[in-house]
PDB file of C-alpha atoms in Angstrom:
ATOM      1  CA  MET A  14      -0.191  -0.039  -0.262  1.00  0.00           C
ATOM      2  CA  LYS A  15       2.490   2.463   0.708  1.00  0.00           C
ATOM      3  CA  THR A  16       4.764   1.357  -2.627  1.00  0.00           C
ATOM      4  CA  LEU A  17       0.839   2.234  -4.282  1.00  0.00           C
ATOM      5  CA  TRP A  18       1.297   5.387  -2.648  1.00  0.00           C
ATOM      6  CA  ASN A  19       4.860   6.960  -3.378  1.00  0.00           C
ATOM      7  CA  VAL A  20       4.223   5.630  -6.645  1.00  0.00           C
ATOM      8  CA  VAL A  21       1.361   7.882  -7.281  1.00  0.00           C
ATOM      9  CA  SER A  22       2.918  10.934  -5.129  1.00  0.00           C
ATOM     10  CA  PHE A  23       5.659  10.619  -7.171  1.00  0.00           C
ATOM     11  CA  MET A  24       3.647  11.042 -11.127  1.00  0.00           C
ATOM     12  CA  ALA A  25       1.976  13.623  -9.537  1.00  0.00           C
ATOM     13  CA  VAL A  26       4.417  16.113  -8.889  1.00  0.00           C
ATOM     14  CA  VAL A  27       5.904  14.570 -12.308  1.00  0.00           C
ATOM     15  CA  HIS A  28       2.371  16.166 -14.294  1.00  0.00           C
ATOM     16  CA  LEU A  29       3.119  19.056 -12.100  1.00  0.00           C
ATOM     17  CA  LEU A  30       6.227  19.699 -12.747  1.00  0.00           C
ATOM     18  CA  ALA A  31       5.372  18.533 -16.355  1.00  0.00           C
ATOM     19  CA  LEU A  32       3.041  21.401 -16.194  1.00  0.00           C
ATOM     20  CA  ALA A  33       4.164  23.898 -14.761  1.00  0.00           C
ATOM     21  CA  LEU A  34       7.257  23.543 -17.180  1.00  0.00           C
ATOM     22  CA  PHE A  35       4.692  24.135 -20.759  1.00  0.00           C
ATOM     23  CA  ALA A  36       3.104  26.353 -18.438  1.00  0.00           C
ATOM     24  CA  VAL A  37       6.494  28.393 -18.884  1.00  0.00           C
ATOM     25  CA  TRP A  38       7.279  27.407 -22.668  1.00  0.00           C
ATOM     26  CA  LEU A  39       4.257  29.452 -23.599  1.00  0.00           C
ATOM     27  CA  TRP A  40       5.072  31.983 -21.720  1.00  0.00           C
ATOM     28  CA  GLN A  41       8.795  32.369 -22.811  1.00  0.00           C
ATOM     29  CA  SER A  42       6.785  31.959 -26.118  1.00  0.00           C
ATOM     30  CA  ASP A  43       5.233  34.543 -27.253  1.00  0.00           C
ATOM     31  CA  ARG A  44       1.914  31.834 -26.933  1.00  0.00           C
ATOM     32  CA  LEU A  45       0.177  32.539 -22.483  1.00  0.00           C
ATOM     33  CA  SER A  46      -0.041  36.689 -22.163  1.00  0.00           C
ATOM     34  CA  ARG A  47      -2.123  38.408 -18.812  1.00  0.00           C
ATOM     35  CA  ASP A  48      -4.664  38.854 -21.233  1.00  0.00           C
ATOM     36  CA  ARG A  49      -5.154  35.907 -22.417  1.00  0.00           C
ATOM     37  CA  ILE A  50      -4.676  33.837 -18.715  1.00  0.00           C
ATOM     38  CA  GLU A  51      -8.347  37.115 -18.132  1.00  0.00           C
ATOM     39  CA  SER A  52      -9.468  36.358 -22.335  1.00  0.00           C
ATOM     40  CA  LEU A  53      -9.629  31.753 -20.393  1.00  0.00           C
ATOM     41  CA  ARG A  54     -10.195  32.612 -17.592  1.00  0.00           C
ATOM     42  CA  ASP A  55     -13.645  34.414 -18.231  1.00  0.00           C
ATOM     43  CA  LEU A  56     -14.351  31.835 -20.644  1.00  0.00           C
ATOM     44  CA  LEU A  57     -14.790  29.370 -18.048  1.00  0.00           C
ATOM     45  CA  ALA A  58     -16.014  30.630 -15.768  1.00  0.00           C
ATOM     46  CA  PRO A  59     -19.492  30.188 -16.921  1.00  0.00           C
ATOM     47  CA  THR A  60     -20.756  26.736 -17.179  1.00  0.00           C
ATOM     48  CA  VAL A  61     -21.881  25.542 -20.793  1.00  0.00           C
ATOM     49  CA  ALA A  62     -25.672  26.513 -20.117  1.00  0.00           C
ATOM     50  CA  GLN A  63     -24.544  29.443 -19.473  1.00  0.00           C
ATOM     51  CA  ALA A  64     -22.657  30.415 -22.840  1.00  0.00           C
ATOM     52  CA  GLU A  65     -25.324  28.917 -24.510  1.00  0.00           C
ATOM     53  CA  ALA A  66     -28.414  31.088 -23.489  1.00  0.00           C
ATOM     54  CA  ALA A  67     -25.355  34.291 -23.122  1.00  0.00           C
ATOM     55  CA  ALA A  68     -24.477  33.419 -26.726  1.00  0.00           C
ATOM     56  CA  GLU A  69     -28.674  32.445 -27.853  1.00  0.00           C
ATOM     57  CA  ALA A  70     -29.661  35.615 -26.386  1.00  0.00           C
ATOM     58  CA  ALA A  71     -27.073  38.127 -28.057  1.00  0.00           C
ATOM     59  CA  ALA A  72     -28.298  35.595 -31.178  1.00  0.00           C
ATOM     60  CA  GLN A  73     -31.686  37.334 -30.843  1.00  0.00           C
ATOM     61  CA  GLU A  74     -30.815  40.791 -29.512  1.00  0.00           C
ATOM     62  CA  ALA A  75     -28.846  40.231 -33.732  1.00  0.00           C
ATOM     63  CA  GLU A  76     -31.413  39.887 -35.239  1.00  0.00           C
ATOM     64  CA  ALA A  77     -33.949  42.464 -34.017  1.00  0.00           C
ATOM     65  CA  LEU A  78     -31.685  45.334 -34.571  1.00  0.00           C
ATOM     66  CA  ARG A  79     -31.456  43.981 -38.392  1.00  0.00           C
ATOM     67  CA  ALA A  80     -35.181  43.943 -38.613  1.00  0.00           C
ATOM     68  CA  MET A  81     -34.915  48.003 -37.380  1.00  0.00           C
ATOM     69  CA  GLU A  82     -32.505  48.392 -40.077  1.00  0.00           C
ATOM     70  CA  GLU A  83     -34.353  46.341 -42.787  1.00  0.00           C
ATOM     71  CA  ALA A  84     -37.968  48.405 -41.118  1.00  0.00           C
ATOM     72  CA  ASP A  85     -35.640  51.411 -41.499  1.00  0.00           C
ATOM     73  CA  VAL A  86     -34.689  50.869 -44.384  1.00  0.00           C
ATOM     74  CA  ARG A  87     -38.726  49.268 -46.098  1.00  0.00           C
ATOM     75  CA  ARG A  88     -39.606  53.419 -44.410  1.00  0.00           C
ATOM     76  CA  ARG A  89     -37.693  55.449 -45.949  1.00  0.00           C
ATOM     77  CA  ARG A  90     -38.216  54.283 -49.470  1.00  0.00           C
ATOM     78  CA  LEU A  91     -42.520  54.131 -49.333  1.00  0.00           C
ATOM     79  CA  PRO A  92     -43.535  57.750 -50.860  1.00  0.00           C
ATOM     80  CA  MET A  93     -43.895  61.257 -48.849  1.00  0.00           C
ATOM     81  CA  SER A  94     -46.514  62.390 -48.351  1.00  0.00           C
ATOM     82  CA  SER A  95     -46.870  65.960 -49.563  1.00  0.00           C
ATOM     83  CA  GLU A  96     -46.009  67.270 -45.870  1.00  0.00           C
ATOM     84  CA  MET A  97     -43.499  65.548 -45.450  1.00  0.00           C
ATOM     85  CA  GLN A  98     -42.295  66.434 -49.502  1.00  0.00           C
ATOM     86  CA  ILE A  99     -42.886  70.247 -48.290  1.00  0.00           C
ATOM     87  CA  GLU A 100     -40.800  69.599 -44.775  1.00  0.00           C
ATOM     88  CA  HIS A 101     -38.323  68.124 -46.788  1.00  0.00           C
ATOM     89  CA  ILE A 102     -38.322  71.278 -49.643  1.00  0.00           C
ATOM     90  CA  SER A 103     -38.351  73.656 -46.533  1.00  0.00           C
ATOM     91  CA  HIS A 104     -35.030  70.915 -44.749  1.00  0.00           C
ATOM     92  CA  LEU A 105     -32.598  71.366 -48.142  1.00  0.00           C
ATOM     93  CA  GLU A 106     -33.894  75.247 -48.923  1.00  0.00           C
ATOM     94  CA  GLU A 107     -32.492  76.148 -45.881  1.00  0.00           C
ATOM     95  CA  ILE A 108     -29.498  74.584 -45.540  1.00  0.00           C
ATOM     96  CA  GLU A 109     -28.724  75.929 -49.207  1.00  0.00           C
ATOM     97  CA  GLN A 110     -29.518  78.984 -47.664  1.00  0.00           C
ATOM     98  CA  ARG A 111     -27.375  78.286 -45.133  1.00  0.00           C
ATOM     99  CA  ALA A 112     -24.606  77.797 -47.164  1.00  0.00           C
ATOM    100  CA  ILE A 113     -25.081  80.847 -49.152  1.00  0.00           C
ATOM    101  CA  ARG A 114     -25.455  82.475 -46.452  1.00  0.00           C
ATOM    102  CA  ARG A 115     -21.622  81.739 -45.880  1.00  0.00           C
ATOM    103  CA  LEU A 116     -20.680  81.541 -48.625  1.00  0.00           C
ATOM    104  CA  LYS A 117     -21.333  85.524 -49.095  1.00  0.00           C
ATOM    105  CA  SER A 118     -19.934  86.357 -45.948  1.00  0.00           C
ATOM    106  CA  GLU A 119     -17.241  84.435 -47.152  1.00  0.00           C
ATOM    107  CA  ARG A 120     -16.672  86.648 -50.166  1.00  0.00           C
ATOM    108  CA  GLU A 121     -17.264  89.884 -48.063  1.00  0.00           C
ATOM    109  CA  HIS A 122     -14.500  89.038 -45.944  1.00  0.00           C
ATOM    110  CA  LEU A 123     -12.129  88.731 -48.916  1.00  0.00           C
ATOM    111  CA  LEU A 124     -12.965  91.267 -50.247  1.00  0.00           C
ATOM    112  CA  GLU A 125     -12.819  93.210 -46.903  1.00  0.00           C
ATOM    113  CA  GLN A 126      -9.068  91.451 -47.116  1.00  0.00           C
ATOM    114  CA  LEU A 127      -8.386  92.977 -50.815  1.00  0.00           C
ATOM    115  CA  SER A 128     -10.130  96.668 -50.360  1.00  0.00           C
ATOM    116  CA  SER A 129      -7.100  96.826 -47.302  1.00  0.00           C
ATOM    117  CA  ASN A 130      -4.194  95.122 -49.047  1.00  0.00           C
ATOM    118  CA  LEU A 131      -4.918  97.990 -51.024  1.00  0.00           C
ATOM    119  CA  ARG A 132      -4.761 100.630 -49.297  1.00  0.00           C
ATOM    120  CA  ARG A 133      -2.228  99.764 -47.613  1.00  0.00           C
ATOM    121  CA  LEU A 134      -0.606  98.568 -50.815  1.00  0.00           C
ATOM    122  CA  GLN A 135      -1.979 102.731 -51.599  1.00  0.00           C
ATOM    123  CA  ASP A 136       0.373 103.734 -48.632  1.00  0.00           C
ATOM    124  CA  ARG A 137       3.163 102.443 -49.238  1.00  0.00           C
ATOM    125  CA  GLU A 138       3.287 103.750 -53.044  1.00  0.00           C
ATOM    126  CA  GLU A 139       2.273 107.436 -51.629  1.00  0.00           C
ATOM    127  CA  GLU A 140       5.316 106.661 -48.682  1.00  0.00           C
ATOM    128  CA  PHE A 141       7.854 105.505 -52.243  1.00  0.00           C
ATOM    129  CA  GLU A 142       6.850 108.351 -53.760  1.00  0.00           C
ATOM    130  CA  GLU A 143       7.701 111.209 -51.108  1.00  0.00           C
ATOM    131  CA  GLU A 144      10.516 109.729 -49.788  1.00  0.00           C
ATOM    132  CA  ARG A 145      12.247 109.166 -53.948  1.00  0.00           C
ATOM    133  CA  ARG A 146      11.280 112.954 -54.194  1.00  0.00           C
ATOM    134  CA  ALA A 147      13.179 114.043 -51.199  1.00  0.00           C
ATOM    135  CA  TRP A 148      16.278 111.821 -52.630  1.00  0.00           C
ATOM    136  CA  GLU A 149      15.941 113.623 -55.941  1.00  0.00           C
ATOM    137  CA  GLU A 150      15.660 116.716 -53.697  1.00  0.00           C
ATOM    138  CA  ALA A 151      18.311 116.235 -51.522  1.00  0.00           C
ATOM    139  CA  ILE A 152      20.075 114.976 -54.440  1.00  0.00           C
ATOM    140  CA  ALA A 153      19.705 118.190 -56.779  1.00  0.00           C
ATOM    141  CA  ALA A 154      20.262 120.891 -53.896  1.00  0.00           C
ATOM    142  CA  GLU A 155      23.958 118.969 -53.829  1.00  0.00           C
ATOM    143  CA  ARG A 156      24.665 119.001 -56.854  1.00  0.00           C
ATOM    144  CA  GLU A 157      23.966 122.700 -56.207  1.00  0.00           C
ATOM    145  CA  ARG A 158      26.084 123.459 -53.987  1.00  0.00           C
ATOM    146  CA  ARG A 159      28.611 121.650 -55.774  1.00  0.00           C
ATOM    147  CA  ALA A 160      27.550 124.282 -58.226  1.00  0.00           C
ATOM    148  CA  ASP A 161      27.593 126.946 -56.443  1.00  0.00           C
ATOM    149  CA  GLU A 162      31.020 126.006 -55.825  1.00  0.00           C
ATOM    150  CA  GLN A 163      32.640 125.878 -58.466  1.00  0.00           C
ATOM    151  CA  PHE A 164      31.816 129.380 -59.484  1.00  0.00           C
ATOM    152  CA  ALA A 165      32.265 131.160 -56.501  1.00  0.00           C
ATOM    153  CA  LYS A 166      35.798 129.201 -57.061  1.00  0.00           C
ATOM    154  CA  ALA A 167      36.000 130.181 -60.875  1.00  0.00           C
ATOM    155  CA  VAL A 168      35.100 133.736 -59.436  1.00  0.00           C
ATOM    156  CA  ARG A 169      37.703 134.237 -57.025  1.00  0.00           C
ATOM    157  CA  GLN A 170      40.061 132.709 -59.950  1.00  0.00           C
ATOM    158  CA  LEU A 171      38.766 135.191 -61.822  1.00  0.00           C
ATOM    159  CA  GLU A 172      38.989 138.083 -60.429  1.00  0.00           C
ATOM    160  CA  SER A 173      42.564 137.379 -58.668  1.00  0.00           C
ATOM    161  CA  VAL A 174      43.466 136.278 -62.301  1.00  0.00           C
ATOM    162  CA  PRO A 175      45.575 139.588 -64.401  1.00  0.00           C
ATOM    163  CA  PRO A 176      42.953 141.340 -66.425  1.00  0.00           C
ATOM    164  CA  ARG A 177      44.760 140.251 -70.276  1.00  0.00           C
ATOM    165  CA  GLN A 178      44.207 137.102 -69.147  1.00  0.00           C
ATOM    166  CA  GLY A 179      41.244 137.557 -67.300  1.00  0.00           C
ATOM    167  CA  LYS A 180      39.993 138.732 -71.166  1.00  0.00           C
ATOM    168  CA  ALA A 181      41.676 135.724 -72.793  1.00  0.00           C
ATOM    169  CA  ILE A 182      39.280 133.565 -70.813  1.00  0.00           C
ATOM    170  CA  MET A 183      35.600 135.546 -71.206  1.00  0.00           C
ATOM    171  CA  VAL A 184      36.778 135.363 -74.917  1.00  0.00           C
ATOM    172  CA  GLU A 185      37.287 131.643 -74.676  1.00  0.00           C
ATOM    173  CA  LEU A 186      34.427 130.667 -73.000  1.00  0.00           C
ATOM    174  CA  VAL A 187      31.909 133.276 -75.707  1.00  0.00           C
ATOM    175  CA  ARG A 188      33.498 131.349 -78.823  1.00  0.00           C
ATOM    176  CA  ASP A 189      32.431 127.815 -76.913  1.00  0.00           C
ATOM    177  CA  ASN A 190      28.939 129.328 -76.873  1.00  0.00           C
ATOM    178  CA  GLN A 191      28.937 130.052 -73.480  1.00  0.00           C
ATOM    179  CA  ILE A 192      28.212 133.766 -73.335  1.00  0.00           C
ATOM    180  CA  ASP A 193      25.240 133.124 -70.660  1.00  0.00           C
ATOM    181  CA  GLN A 194      27.773 132.506 -68.085  1.00  0.00           C
ATOM    182  CA  ALA A 195      30.983 134.663 -68.806  1.00  0.00           C
ATOM    183  CA  VAL A 196      27.942 137.111 -68.059  1.00  0.00           C
ATOM    184  CA  ALA A 197      27.167 134.901 -65.652  1.00  0.00           C
ATOM    185  CA  TYR A 198      30.584 135.438 -63.575  1.00  0.00           C
ATOM    186  CA  LEU A 199      31.302 139.302 -65.273  1.00  0.00           C
ATOM    187  CA  ASP A 200      28.228 139.900 -62.060  1.00  0.00           C
ATOM    188  CA  ALA A 201      29.465 138.034 -59.092  1.00  0.00           C
ATOM    189  CA  MET A 202      32.330 139.281 -59.541  1.00  0.00           C
ATOM    190  CA  ASN A 203      33.482 142.424 -57.753  1.00  0.00           C
ATOM    191  CA  ALA A 204      33.400 146.207 -59.375  1.00  0.00           C
ATOM    192  CA  ARG A 205      36.840 146.913 -59.729  1.00  0.00           C
ATOM    193  CA  ALA A 206      37.886 143.007 -61.571  1.00  0.00           C
ATOM    194  CA  SER A 207      35.239 143.280 -63.992  1.00  0.00           C
ATOM    195  CA  SER A 208      35.816 146.663 -64.744  1.00  0.00           C
ATOM    196  CA  LYS A 209      39.385 145.579 -65.945  1.00  0.00           C
ATOM    197  CA  ILE A 210      38.746 143.336 -68.063  1.00  0.00           C
ATOM    198  CA  LEU A 211      36.211 145.123 -70.363  1.00  0.00           C
ATOM    199  CA  GLU A 212      39.244 147.605 -70.228  1.00  0.00           C
ATOM    200  CA  GLN A 213      41.428 144.966 -72.051  1.00  0.00           C
ATOM    201  CA  PHE A 214      38.546 144.951 -74.517  1.00  0.00           C
ATOM    202  CA  ARG A 215      40.513 147.319 -77.851  1.00  0.00           C
ATOM    203  CA  THR A 216      39.445 146.791 -80.967  1.00  0.00           C
ATOM    204  CA  ASP A 217      36.951 147.120 -82.500  1.00  0.00           C
ATOM    205  CA  GLU A 218      35.830 144.102 -82.799  1.00  0.00           C
ATOM    206  CA  GLU A 219      37.139 143.143 -78.891  1.00  0.00           C
ATOM    207  CA  ILE A 220      34.964 146.418 -78.592  1.00  0.00           C
ATOM    208  CA  ARG A 221      31.881 145.054 -80.051  1.00  0.00           C
ATOM    209  CA  LEU A 222      32.002 141.599 -78.031  1.00  0.00           C
ATOM    210  CA  ALA A 223      32.559 144.061 -74.724  1.00  0.00           C
ATOM    211  CA  THR A 224      29.551 146.111 -76.114  1.00  0.00           C
ATOM    212  CA  GLU A 225      27.045 142.693 -75.571  1.00  0.00           C
ATOM    213  CA  LEU A 226      28.632 141.582 -73.105  1.00  0.00           C
ATOM    214  CA  LEU A 227      27.800 145.179 -70.492  1.00  0.00           C
ATOM    215  CA  GLU A 228      24.022 145.128 -72.237  1.00  0.00           C
ATOM    216  CA  ARG A 229      23.733 141.693 -71.160  1.00  0.00           C
ATOM    217  CA  LEU A 230      25.333 142.305 -68.162  1.00  0.00           C
ATOM    218  CA  ARG A 231      22.443 144.900 -67.862  1.00  0.00           C
ATOM    219  CA  ARG A 232      20.161 142.430 -68.344  1.00  0.00           C
ATOM    220  CA  PHE A 233      20.969 139.384 -66.219  1.00  0.00           C
ATOM    221  CA  GLY A 234      19.409 139.694 -63.269  1.00  0.00           C
ATOM    222  CA  THR A 235      15.556 141.193 -65.183  1.00  0.00           C
ATOM    223  CA  ASP A 236      16.073 139.006 -67.686  1.00  0.00           C
ATOM    224  CA  ALA A 237      15.924 135.988 -64.954  1.00  0.00           C
ATOM    225  CA  GLU A 238      12.966 137.149 -63.017  1.00  0.00           C
ATOM    226  CA  LEU A 239      11.117 137.740 -65.916  1.00  0.00           C
ATOM    227  CA  ALA A 240      12.236 133.450 -66.339  1.00  0.00           C
ATOM    228  CA  ARG A 241      11.360 132.714 -63.615  1.00  0.00           C
ATOM    229  CA  ASP A 242       7.603 135.062 -63.430  1.00  0.00           C
ATOM    230  CA  ASP A 243       6.865 133.023 -67.313  1.00  0.00           C
ATOM    231  CA  ASP A 244       7.892 129.890 -65.232  1.00  0.00           C
ATOM    232  CA  HIS A 245       5.686 130.879 -62.308  1.00  0.00           C
ATOM    233  CA  ALA A 246       2.840 132.052 -64.438  1.00  0.00           C
ATOM    234  CA  ASP A 247       3.133 128.539 -66.345  1.00  0.00           C
ATOM    235  CA  ARG A 248       2.520 127.177 -63.571  1.00  0.00           C
ATOM    236  CA  ILE A 249      -0.261 128.439 -61.894  1.00  0.00           C
ATOM    237  CA  ALA A 250      -1.963 127.706 -65.499  1.00  0.00           C
ATOM    238  CA  ASP A 251      -1.475 124.434 -65.420  1.00  0.00           C
ATOM    239  CA  ALA A 252      -2.791 124.300 -62.677  1.00  0.00           C
ATOM    240  CA  GLN A 253      -5.497 126.186 -63.291  1.00  0.00           C
TER     241      GLN A 253
END
């Protein structure tokens, strides 16, 4: 009897070890996880009768849902009454009106953005035009300043050279069709220096040239003033 008990105990331990090794193998080979253990427990928890009853209830619920869907499809296929048609058309018109209002709102928003961008562009163009005019005026002022400096320097040189050399410079300017420049130099020079230069014109031809220079010198300031008045009158006429 004792020997039989030992054999049974030994076989039980062997089977238990085999079962444990099998479980370890399932776990290491990724065939067994906590979720699968929970699923297995849920599967074995109810009895066979309970499982069959649950399956039958699920089948009945699915059948009822399918019947409801078929009834809904048949109801939609039935012709609508006049009231239902009017309601359906009103619903479609409301959807259309909402879409139109949305598109109109988006269009107005885009137009406002476009108008705002155009205003900013115009403002930027005006600023650029003002900057361009200011730059041109600055360049013109700088050129005028340099021209004035060069003119003053030329006048000082004419006043410092001997009268005969000053006369030669004036004659050369006249030959180069720069008689107005020669008159401007004579006008800017002091009276004593310009008189000494004109005294060097002694031949008949030189005297005629000196006479013309004196006449132009007499009208020099008056002609410039008349030219400015004419230009001012032209601007007023253009503005009108």
